[in-house]
Short mmCIF file of C-alpha atoms in Angstrom, two decimals:
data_model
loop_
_atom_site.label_atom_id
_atom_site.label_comp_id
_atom_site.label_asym_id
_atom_site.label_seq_id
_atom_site.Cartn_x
_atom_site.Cartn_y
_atom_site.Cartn_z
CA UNK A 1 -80.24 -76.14 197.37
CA UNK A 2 -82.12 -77.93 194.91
CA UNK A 3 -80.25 -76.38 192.32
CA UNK A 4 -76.98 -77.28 193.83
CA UNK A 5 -77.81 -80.65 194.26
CA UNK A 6 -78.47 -81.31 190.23
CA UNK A 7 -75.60 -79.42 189.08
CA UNK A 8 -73.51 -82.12 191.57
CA UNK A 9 -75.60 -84.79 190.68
CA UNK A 10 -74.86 -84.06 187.09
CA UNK A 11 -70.52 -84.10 187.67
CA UNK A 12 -69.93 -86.34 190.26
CA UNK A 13 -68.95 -90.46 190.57
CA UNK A 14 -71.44 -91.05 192.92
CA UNK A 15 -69.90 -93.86 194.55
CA UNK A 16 -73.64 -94.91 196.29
CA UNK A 17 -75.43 -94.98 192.68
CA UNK A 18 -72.12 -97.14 191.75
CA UNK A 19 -71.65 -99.40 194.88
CA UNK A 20 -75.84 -100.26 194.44
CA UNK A 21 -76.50 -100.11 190.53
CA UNK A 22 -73.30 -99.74 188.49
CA UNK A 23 -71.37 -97.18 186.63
CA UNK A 24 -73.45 -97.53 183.42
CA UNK A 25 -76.50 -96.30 185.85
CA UNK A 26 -74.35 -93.55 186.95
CA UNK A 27 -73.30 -92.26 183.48
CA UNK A 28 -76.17 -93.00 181.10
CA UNK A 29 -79.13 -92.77 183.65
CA UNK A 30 -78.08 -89.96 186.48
CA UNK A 31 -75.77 -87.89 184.79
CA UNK A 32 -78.21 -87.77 181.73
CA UNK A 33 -81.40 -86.77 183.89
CA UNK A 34 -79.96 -84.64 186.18
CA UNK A 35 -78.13 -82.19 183.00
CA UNK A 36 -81.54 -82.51 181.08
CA UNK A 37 -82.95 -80.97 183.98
CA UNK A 38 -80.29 -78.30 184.17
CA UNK A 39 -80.39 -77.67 180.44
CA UNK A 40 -83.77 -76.87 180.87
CA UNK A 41 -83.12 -74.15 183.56
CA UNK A 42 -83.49 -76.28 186.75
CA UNK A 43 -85.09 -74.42 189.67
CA UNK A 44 -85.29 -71.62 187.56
CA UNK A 45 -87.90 -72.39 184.90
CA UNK A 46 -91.21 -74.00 184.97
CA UNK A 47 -89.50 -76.45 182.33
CA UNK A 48 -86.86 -77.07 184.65
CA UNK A 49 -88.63 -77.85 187.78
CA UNK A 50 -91.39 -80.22 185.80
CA UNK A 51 -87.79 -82.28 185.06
CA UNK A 52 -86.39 -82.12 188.15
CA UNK A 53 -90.20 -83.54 189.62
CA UNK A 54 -90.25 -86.62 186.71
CA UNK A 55 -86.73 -87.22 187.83
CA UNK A 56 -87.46 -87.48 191.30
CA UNK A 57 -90.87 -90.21 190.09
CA UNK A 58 -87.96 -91.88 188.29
CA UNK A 59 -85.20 -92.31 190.89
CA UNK A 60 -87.82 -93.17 193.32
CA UNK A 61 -89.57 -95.66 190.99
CA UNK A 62 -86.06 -97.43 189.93
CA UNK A 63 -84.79 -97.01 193.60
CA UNK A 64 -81.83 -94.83 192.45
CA UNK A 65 -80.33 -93.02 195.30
CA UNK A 66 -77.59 -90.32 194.53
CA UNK A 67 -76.44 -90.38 198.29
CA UNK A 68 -72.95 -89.55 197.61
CA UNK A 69 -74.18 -86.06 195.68
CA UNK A 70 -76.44 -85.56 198.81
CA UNK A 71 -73.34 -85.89 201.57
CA UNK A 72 -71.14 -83.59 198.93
CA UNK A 73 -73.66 -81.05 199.30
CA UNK A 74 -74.70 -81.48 203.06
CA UNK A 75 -70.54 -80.88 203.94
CA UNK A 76 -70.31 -78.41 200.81
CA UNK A 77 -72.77 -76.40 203.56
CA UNK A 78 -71.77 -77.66 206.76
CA UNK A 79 -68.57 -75.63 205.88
CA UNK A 80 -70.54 -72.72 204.55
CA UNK A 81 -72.19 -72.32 207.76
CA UNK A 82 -69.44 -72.91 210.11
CA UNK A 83 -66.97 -70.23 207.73
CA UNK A 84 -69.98 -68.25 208.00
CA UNK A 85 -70.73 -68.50 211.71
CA UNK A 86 -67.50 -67.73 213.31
CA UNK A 87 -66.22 -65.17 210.77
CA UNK A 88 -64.46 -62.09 212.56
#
């Protein structure tokens, strides 16, 4: 889910980041770290998971909190497991 949560993290207007830092934090600080990470393979490469560790330091350190990615993901699966639960 890690994964997942980048590659959203890396799209969306995270209206949390926005509403408690400002859009230029959004585009040029989130955006930017999150597709680094992704560019260098994510969860999927040693590379990518050494980024995806400095970016969590760095959000935690600059209190940079990409809530709205986290609730797009936490419904994005909510559904998955409902659709997946009562399938026929």
């Amino acid at each position: 889910m890690v994964q997942s949560l980048i590659g959203i993290m890396s799209l969306v207007e995270d209206t949390t980041v926005i509403s408690r830092h400002n859009t230029d934090v959004l585009y040029n600080f989130v955006h930017i770290k999150a597709k680094e990470a992704l560019d260098l393979g994510g969860m999927f490469t040693k590379e990518g998971k050494e980024a995806i560790t400095g970016m969590d330091k760095l959000f935690i350190e600059k209190n940079v909190s990409p809530g709205g990615a986290a609730d797009l993901l936490a419904v994005t699966y909510a559904i998955y497991d409902i659709e997946n639960k009562y399938k026929k």
